[in-house]
Tab-separated table of C-alpha atoms in Angstrom:
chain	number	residue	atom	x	y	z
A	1	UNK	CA	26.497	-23.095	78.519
A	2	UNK	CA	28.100	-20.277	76.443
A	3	UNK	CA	27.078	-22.071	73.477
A	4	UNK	CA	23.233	-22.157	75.034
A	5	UNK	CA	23.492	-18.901	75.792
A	6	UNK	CA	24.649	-17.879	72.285
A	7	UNK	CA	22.158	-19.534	70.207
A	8	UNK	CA	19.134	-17.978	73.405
A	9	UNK	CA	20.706	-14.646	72.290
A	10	UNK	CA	20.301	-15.286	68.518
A	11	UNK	CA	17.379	-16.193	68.423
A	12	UNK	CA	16.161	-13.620	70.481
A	13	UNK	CA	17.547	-11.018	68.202
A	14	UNK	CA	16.554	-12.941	64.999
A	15	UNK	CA	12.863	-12.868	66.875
A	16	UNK	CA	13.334	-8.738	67.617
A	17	UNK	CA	14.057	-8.408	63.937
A	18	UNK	CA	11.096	-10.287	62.290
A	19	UNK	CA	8.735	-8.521	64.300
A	20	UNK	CA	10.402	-4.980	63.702
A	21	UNK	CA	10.078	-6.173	59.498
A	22	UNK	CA	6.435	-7.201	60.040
A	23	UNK	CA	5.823	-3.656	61.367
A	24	UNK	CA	7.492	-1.609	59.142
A	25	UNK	CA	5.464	-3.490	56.523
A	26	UNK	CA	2.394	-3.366	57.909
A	27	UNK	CA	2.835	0.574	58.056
A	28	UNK	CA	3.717	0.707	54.620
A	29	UNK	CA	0.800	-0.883	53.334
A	30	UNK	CA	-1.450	1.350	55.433
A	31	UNK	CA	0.073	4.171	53.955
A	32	UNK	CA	-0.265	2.922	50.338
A	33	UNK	CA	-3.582	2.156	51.109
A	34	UNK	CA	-5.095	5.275	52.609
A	35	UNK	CA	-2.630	7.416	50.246
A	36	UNK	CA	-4.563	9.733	47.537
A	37	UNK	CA	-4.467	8.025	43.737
A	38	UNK	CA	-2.350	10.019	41.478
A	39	UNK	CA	-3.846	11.001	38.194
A	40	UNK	CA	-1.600	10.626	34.715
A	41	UNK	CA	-1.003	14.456	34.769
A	42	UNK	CA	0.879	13.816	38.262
A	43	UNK	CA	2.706	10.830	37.311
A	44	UNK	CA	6.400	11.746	37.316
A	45	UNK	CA	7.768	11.701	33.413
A	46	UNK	CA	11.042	9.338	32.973
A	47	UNK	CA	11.320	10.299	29.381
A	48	UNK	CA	14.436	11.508	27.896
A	49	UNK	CA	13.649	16.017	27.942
A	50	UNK	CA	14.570	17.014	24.146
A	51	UNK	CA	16.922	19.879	23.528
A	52	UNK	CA	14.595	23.186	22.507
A	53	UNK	CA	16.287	22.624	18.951
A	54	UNK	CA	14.755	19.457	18.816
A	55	UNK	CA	11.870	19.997	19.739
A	56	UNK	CA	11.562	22.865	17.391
A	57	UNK	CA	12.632	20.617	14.212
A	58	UNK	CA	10.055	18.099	15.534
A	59	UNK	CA	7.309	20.286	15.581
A	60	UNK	CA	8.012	21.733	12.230
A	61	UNK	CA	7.980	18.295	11.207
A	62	UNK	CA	4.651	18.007	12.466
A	63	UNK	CA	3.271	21.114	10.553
A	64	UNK	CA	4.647	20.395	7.519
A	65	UNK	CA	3.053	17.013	7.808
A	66	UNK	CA	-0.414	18.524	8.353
A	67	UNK	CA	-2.198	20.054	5.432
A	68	UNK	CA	-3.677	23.564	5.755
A	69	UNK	CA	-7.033	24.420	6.005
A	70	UNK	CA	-6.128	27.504	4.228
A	71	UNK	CA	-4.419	26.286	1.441
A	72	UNK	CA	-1.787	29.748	1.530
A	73	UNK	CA	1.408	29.931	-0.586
A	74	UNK	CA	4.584	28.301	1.456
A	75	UNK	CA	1.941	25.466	3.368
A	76	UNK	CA	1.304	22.134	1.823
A	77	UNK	CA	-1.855	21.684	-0.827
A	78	UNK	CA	-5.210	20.424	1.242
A	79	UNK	CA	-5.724	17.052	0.549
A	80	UNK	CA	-8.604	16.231	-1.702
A	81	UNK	CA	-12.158	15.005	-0.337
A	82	UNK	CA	-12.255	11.547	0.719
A	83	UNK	CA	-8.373	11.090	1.405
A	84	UNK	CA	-7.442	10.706	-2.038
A	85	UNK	CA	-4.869	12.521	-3.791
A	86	UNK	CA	-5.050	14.042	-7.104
A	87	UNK	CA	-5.037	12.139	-10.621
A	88	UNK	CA	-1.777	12.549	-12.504
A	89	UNK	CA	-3.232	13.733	-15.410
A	90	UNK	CA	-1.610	13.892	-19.562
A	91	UNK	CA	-1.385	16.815	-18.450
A	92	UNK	CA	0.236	16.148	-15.645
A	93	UNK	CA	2.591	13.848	-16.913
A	94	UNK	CA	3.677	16.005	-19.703
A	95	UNK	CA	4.886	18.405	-18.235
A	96	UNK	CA	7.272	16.272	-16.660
A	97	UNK	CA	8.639	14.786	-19.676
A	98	UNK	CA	9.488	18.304	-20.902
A	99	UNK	CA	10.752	18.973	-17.218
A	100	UNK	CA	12.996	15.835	-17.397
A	101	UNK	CA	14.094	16.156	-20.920
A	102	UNK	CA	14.854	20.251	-19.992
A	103	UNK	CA	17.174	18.905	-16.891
A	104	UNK	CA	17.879	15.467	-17.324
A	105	UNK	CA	18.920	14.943	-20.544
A	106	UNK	CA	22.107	14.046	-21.669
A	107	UNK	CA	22.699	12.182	-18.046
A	108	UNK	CA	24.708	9.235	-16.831
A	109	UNK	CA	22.961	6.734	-14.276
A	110	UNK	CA	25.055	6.131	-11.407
A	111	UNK	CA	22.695	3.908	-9.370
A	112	UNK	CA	18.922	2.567	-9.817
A	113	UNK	CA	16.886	1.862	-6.098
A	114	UNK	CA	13.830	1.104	-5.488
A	115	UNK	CA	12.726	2.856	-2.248
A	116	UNK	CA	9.772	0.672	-1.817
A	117	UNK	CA	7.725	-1.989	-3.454
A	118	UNK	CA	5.933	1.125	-5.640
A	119	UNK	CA	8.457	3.333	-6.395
A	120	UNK	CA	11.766	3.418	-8.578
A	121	UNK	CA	14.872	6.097	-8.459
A	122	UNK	CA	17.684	6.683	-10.834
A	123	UNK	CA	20.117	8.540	-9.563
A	124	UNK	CA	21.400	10.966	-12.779
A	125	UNK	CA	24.950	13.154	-13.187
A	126	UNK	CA	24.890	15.460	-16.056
A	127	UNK	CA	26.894	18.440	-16.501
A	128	UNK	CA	24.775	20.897	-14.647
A	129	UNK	CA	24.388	18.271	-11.250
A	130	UNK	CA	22.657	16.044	-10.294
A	131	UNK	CA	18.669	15.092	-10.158
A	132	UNK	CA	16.885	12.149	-9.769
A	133	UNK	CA	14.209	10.597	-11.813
A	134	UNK	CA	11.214	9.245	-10.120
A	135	UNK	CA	8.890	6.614	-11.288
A	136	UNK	CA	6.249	5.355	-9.721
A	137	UNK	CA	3.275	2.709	-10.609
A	138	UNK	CA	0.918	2.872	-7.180
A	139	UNK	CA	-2.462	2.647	-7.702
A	140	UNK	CA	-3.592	5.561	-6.422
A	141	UNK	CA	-0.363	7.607	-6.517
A	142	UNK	CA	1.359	6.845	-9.726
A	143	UNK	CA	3.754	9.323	-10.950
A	144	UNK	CA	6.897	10.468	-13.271
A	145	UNK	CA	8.876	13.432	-12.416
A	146	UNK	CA	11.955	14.786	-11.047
A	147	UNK	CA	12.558	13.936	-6.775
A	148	UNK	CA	15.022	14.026	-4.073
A	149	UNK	CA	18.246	12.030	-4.462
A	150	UNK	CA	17.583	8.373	-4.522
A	151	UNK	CA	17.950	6.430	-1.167
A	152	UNK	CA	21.394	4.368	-0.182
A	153	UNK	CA	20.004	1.099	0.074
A	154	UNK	CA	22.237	-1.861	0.660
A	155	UNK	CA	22.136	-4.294	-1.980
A	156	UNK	CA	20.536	-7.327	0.400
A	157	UNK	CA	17.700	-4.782	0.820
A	158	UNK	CA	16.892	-4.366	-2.526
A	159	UNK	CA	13.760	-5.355	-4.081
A	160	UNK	CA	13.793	-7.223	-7.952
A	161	UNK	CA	12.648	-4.503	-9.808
A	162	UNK	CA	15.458	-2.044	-8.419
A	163	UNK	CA	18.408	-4.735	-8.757
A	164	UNK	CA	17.850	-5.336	-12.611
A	165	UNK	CA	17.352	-2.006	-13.563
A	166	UNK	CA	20.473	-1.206	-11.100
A	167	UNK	CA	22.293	-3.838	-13.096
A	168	UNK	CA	21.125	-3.199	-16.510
A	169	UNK	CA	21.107	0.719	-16.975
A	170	UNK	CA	23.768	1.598	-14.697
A	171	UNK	CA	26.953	4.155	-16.455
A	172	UNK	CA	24.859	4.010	-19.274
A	173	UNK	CA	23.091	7.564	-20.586
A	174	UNK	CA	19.794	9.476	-20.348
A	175	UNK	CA	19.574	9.979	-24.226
A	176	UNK	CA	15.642	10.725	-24.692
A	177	UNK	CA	12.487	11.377	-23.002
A	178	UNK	CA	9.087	11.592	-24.924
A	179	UNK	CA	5.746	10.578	-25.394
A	180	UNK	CA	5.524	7.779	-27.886
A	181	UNK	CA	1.933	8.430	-28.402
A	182	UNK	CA	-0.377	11.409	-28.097
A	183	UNK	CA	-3.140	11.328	-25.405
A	184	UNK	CA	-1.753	8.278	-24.042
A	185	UNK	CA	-0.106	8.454	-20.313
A	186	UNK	CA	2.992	6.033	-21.379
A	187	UNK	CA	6.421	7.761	-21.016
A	188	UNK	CA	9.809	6.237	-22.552
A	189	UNK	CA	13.138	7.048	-21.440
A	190	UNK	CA	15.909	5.748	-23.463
A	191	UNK	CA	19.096	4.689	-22.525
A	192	UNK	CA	22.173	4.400	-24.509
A	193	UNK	CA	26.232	3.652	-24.255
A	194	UNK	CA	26.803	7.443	-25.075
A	195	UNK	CA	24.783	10.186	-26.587
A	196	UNK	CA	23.912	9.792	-29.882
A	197	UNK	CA	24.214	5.828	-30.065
A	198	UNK	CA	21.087	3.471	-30.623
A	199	UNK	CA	19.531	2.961	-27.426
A	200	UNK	CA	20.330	-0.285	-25.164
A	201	UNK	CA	16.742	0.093	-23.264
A	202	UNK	CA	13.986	1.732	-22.638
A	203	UNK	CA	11.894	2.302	-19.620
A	204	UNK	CA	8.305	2.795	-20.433
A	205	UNK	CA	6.277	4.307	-17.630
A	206	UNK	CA	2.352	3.904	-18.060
A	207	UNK	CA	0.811	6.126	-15.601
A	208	UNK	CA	-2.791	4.479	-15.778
A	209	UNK	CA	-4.145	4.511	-11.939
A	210	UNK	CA	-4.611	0.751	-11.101
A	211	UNK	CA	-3.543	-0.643	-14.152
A	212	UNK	CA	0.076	1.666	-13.659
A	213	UNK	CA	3.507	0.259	-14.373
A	214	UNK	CA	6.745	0.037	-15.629
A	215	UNK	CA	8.594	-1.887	-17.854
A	216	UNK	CA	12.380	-2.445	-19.201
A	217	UNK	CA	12.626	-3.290	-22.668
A	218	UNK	CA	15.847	-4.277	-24.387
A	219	UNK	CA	15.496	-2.504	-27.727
A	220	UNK	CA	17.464	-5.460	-29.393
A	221	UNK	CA	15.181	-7.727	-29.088
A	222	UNK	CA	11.857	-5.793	-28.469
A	223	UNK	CA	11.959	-8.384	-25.218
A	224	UNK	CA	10.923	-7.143	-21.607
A	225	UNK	CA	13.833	-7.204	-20.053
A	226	UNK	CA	12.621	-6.756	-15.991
A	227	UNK	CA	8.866	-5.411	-15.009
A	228	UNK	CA	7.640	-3.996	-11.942
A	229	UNK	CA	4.209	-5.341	-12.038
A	230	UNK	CA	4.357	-9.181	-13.573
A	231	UNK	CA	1.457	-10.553	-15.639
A	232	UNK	CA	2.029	-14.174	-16.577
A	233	UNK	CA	0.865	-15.658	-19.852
A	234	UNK	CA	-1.471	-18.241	-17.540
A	235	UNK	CA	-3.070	-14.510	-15.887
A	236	UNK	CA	-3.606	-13.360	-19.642
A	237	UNK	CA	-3.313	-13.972	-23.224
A	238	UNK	CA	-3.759	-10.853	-24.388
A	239	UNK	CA	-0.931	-9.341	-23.259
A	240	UNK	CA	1.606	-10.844	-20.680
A	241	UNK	CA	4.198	-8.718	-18.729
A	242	UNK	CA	6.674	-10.817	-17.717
A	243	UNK	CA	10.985	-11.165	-18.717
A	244	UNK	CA	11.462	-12.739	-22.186
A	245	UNK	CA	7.503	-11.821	-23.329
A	246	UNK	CA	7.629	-9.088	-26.621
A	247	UNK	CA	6.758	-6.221	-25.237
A	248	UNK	CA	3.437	-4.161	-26.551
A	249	UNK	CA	1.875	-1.153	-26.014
A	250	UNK	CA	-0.939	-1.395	-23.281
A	251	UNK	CA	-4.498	-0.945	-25.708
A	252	UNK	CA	-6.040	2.040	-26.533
A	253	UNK	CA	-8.195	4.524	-24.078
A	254	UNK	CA	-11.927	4.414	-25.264
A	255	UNK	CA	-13.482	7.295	-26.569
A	256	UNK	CA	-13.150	9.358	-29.515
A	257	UNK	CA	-9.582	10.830	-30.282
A	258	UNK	CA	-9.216	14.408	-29.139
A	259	UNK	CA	-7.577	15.281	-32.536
A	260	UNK	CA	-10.420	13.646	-34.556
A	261	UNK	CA	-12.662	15.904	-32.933
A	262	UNK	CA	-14.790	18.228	-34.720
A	263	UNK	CA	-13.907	22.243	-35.356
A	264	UNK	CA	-15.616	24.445	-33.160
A	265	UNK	CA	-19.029	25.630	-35.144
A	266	UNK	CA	-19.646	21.479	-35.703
A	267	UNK	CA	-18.983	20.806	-32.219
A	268	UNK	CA	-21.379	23.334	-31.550
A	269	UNK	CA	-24.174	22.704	-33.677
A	270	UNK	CA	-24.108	18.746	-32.076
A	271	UNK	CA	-24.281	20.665	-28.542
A	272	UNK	CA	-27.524	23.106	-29.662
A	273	UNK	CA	-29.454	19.885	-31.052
A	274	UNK	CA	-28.335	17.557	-28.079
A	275	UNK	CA	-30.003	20.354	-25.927
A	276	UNK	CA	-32.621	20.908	-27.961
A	277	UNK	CA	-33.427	17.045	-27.460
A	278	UNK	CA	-33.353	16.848	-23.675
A	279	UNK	CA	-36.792	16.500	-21.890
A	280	UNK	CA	-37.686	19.586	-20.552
A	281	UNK	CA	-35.386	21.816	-21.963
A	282	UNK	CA	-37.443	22.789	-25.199
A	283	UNK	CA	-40.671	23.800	-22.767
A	284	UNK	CA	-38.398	25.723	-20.704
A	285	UNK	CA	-36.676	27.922	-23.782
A	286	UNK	CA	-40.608	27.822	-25.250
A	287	UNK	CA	-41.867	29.269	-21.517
A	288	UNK	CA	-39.208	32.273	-21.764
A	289	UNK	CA	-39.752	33.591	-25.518
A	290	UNK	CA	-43.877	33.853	-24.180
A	291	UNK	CA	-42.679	35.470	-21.270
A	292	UNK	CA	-40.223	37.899	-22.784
C-alpha cells in the first residue's frame, strides 16, 4: 500500500509539474508575441569594443585609403577618370632608373619575393642602407622604382618567378641600371659577383601596359634564364619568352623616332601647310583679313 501510495504521489506531482511547464510556456509565447519588434539600431552589439587607439589607427587607415577630392599636399593623388591609374610613362620610368642607379647602385641582393602573381622585390644592402627595388609587369599598373622592404614570404608560398630569381641573383651585386635603348620603356639591371666584374644576369623590365614584363637573362649564354610572363614557341614564332629561348629585344614602337625629328622652323612650316589644308580653316583665316 505504501508502494501504491508512492507511485499515486508521483504521479501526482509529475502531473502538477507538466501543467505548471505548459503555463509558463504558454505565457512566454504570449509575451514574445505581443512584444514590440526591435529595429537593428536597438539590437544589443556583441562585438569586441576597440581600444580609442585602435580605432584611431583604423580610421586613419580609412582616410588614407580614400582619395581626396581636393587633391592638397600631404592627401593621396585623386584617382584618374574611369578608375584607372596613370600611364608610367619614359618619362616616368626614367626617372627611376636615375633614382635607382643614384641609391641602389653598388648593392648586394639579400633576398628576391614576389609579393603577388604581378609584382617582384629585391631586397638590396649597400653601404648607405637598405632599399628595395620594385618591378612590376600588371597590365594596367606596371612599374619600376624604389618601394617598401620586400615581404617575408615563406619559401612554400612562393610563386616561380620569385624562387628563380631568389635562387639565381641572390649575394650577388647591383652593378648597373640603364636604358639600353632611347625612347623605349625596357630597363636592365645587371648583376654581377662583385663590382666591376662582367655581369652574371640581367633583369630586363619592359614597362609596355598589357604587353609588360620581365625577364632574366644569363649574359653567358644570351639564354632567358626565368620569365614572369611565358610565351611558348607554339603561342608565337616571332618571338618566344620562355627558359632556354635567346632572348631579344621586344620590336620597335611605331612612329617616327623623336630624334629623327625635324628642327623647329621645318617642323613648323609642315604645321602652317597641314593647317592651311584642313577644310574650313582657309575660309575662316580668308573671313578675318576682310573683316580686319
Amino acid at each position: 500500500m505504501r508502494a501504491a501510495a508512492t507511485s499515486r504521489a508521483t504521479g501526482g506531482t509529475a502531473t502538477v509539474m507538466r501543467s505548471a511547464t505548459c503555463r509558463r510556456a504558454a505565457e512566454c509565447m504570449r509575451r514574445a508575441a505581443t512584444a514590440p519588434r526591435l529595429r537593428a539600431t536597438d539590437r544589443p552589439s556583441h562585438h569586441r569594443r576597440l581600444h580609442p587607439a585602435s580605432t584611431a589607427a583604423v580610421a586613419t587607415r580609412a582616410d588614407a585609403a580614400e582619395p581626396s577630392p581636393t587633391g592638397t599636399t600631404g592627401s593621396p593623388a585623386p584617382r584618374a577618370k574611369g578608375g584607372k591609374l596613370p600611364a608610367f610613362d619614359y618619362t616616368a620610368l626614367v626617372a627611376s632608373v636615375c633614382e635607382v642607379r643614384a641609391l641602389g647602385v653598388p648593392t648586394k641582393v639579400e633576398l628576391a619575393a614576389q609579393a603577388d602573381a604581378y609584382t617582384l622585390v629585391l631586397g638590396l644592402r649597400g653601404l648607405d642602407g637598405n632599399v628595395a627595388l620594385h618591378v612590376s609587369w600588371h597590365p594596367d599598373a606596371a612599374r619600376v622604382c624604389l618601394g617598401p622592404p620586400p615581404p617575408r614570404i615563406h619559401k612554400t608560398d612562393q610563386l616561380s618567378f620569385g624562387e628563380q630569381c631568389h635562387a639565381l641573383l641572390r649575394n650577388l651585386v647591383l652593378t648597373r641600371a640603364a636604358l639600353p635603348e632611347p625612347w623605349e620603356r625596357v630597363a636592365t639591371f645587371s648583376f654581377a659577383d662583385r663590382p666591376g666584374d662582367d655581369p652574371r644576369f640581367t633583369l630586363h623590365c619592359e614597362v609596355m601596359g598589357r604587353n609588360s614584363n620581365a625577364v632574366l637573362v644569363d649574359d653567358a649564354t644570351g639564354k632567358i634564364a626565368a620569365c614572369a610572363y611565358q610565351v611558348g614557341a607554339a603561342q608565337t614564332s616571332v618571338r618566344p619568352l620562355s627558359p632556354g629561348f635567346d632572348h631579344r629585344p621586344p620590336p620597335p614602337a611605331p612612329g617616327i623616332d623623336p630624334d629623327d625629328a625635324p628642327d623647329l622652323a621645318q617642323w613648323r612650316d609642315v604645321v602652317t601647310r597641314a593647317a592651311d589644308l584642313a577644310p574650313g580653316v582657309g575660309s575662316s583665316k580668308s573671313k578675318g583679313g576682310t573683316k580686319g
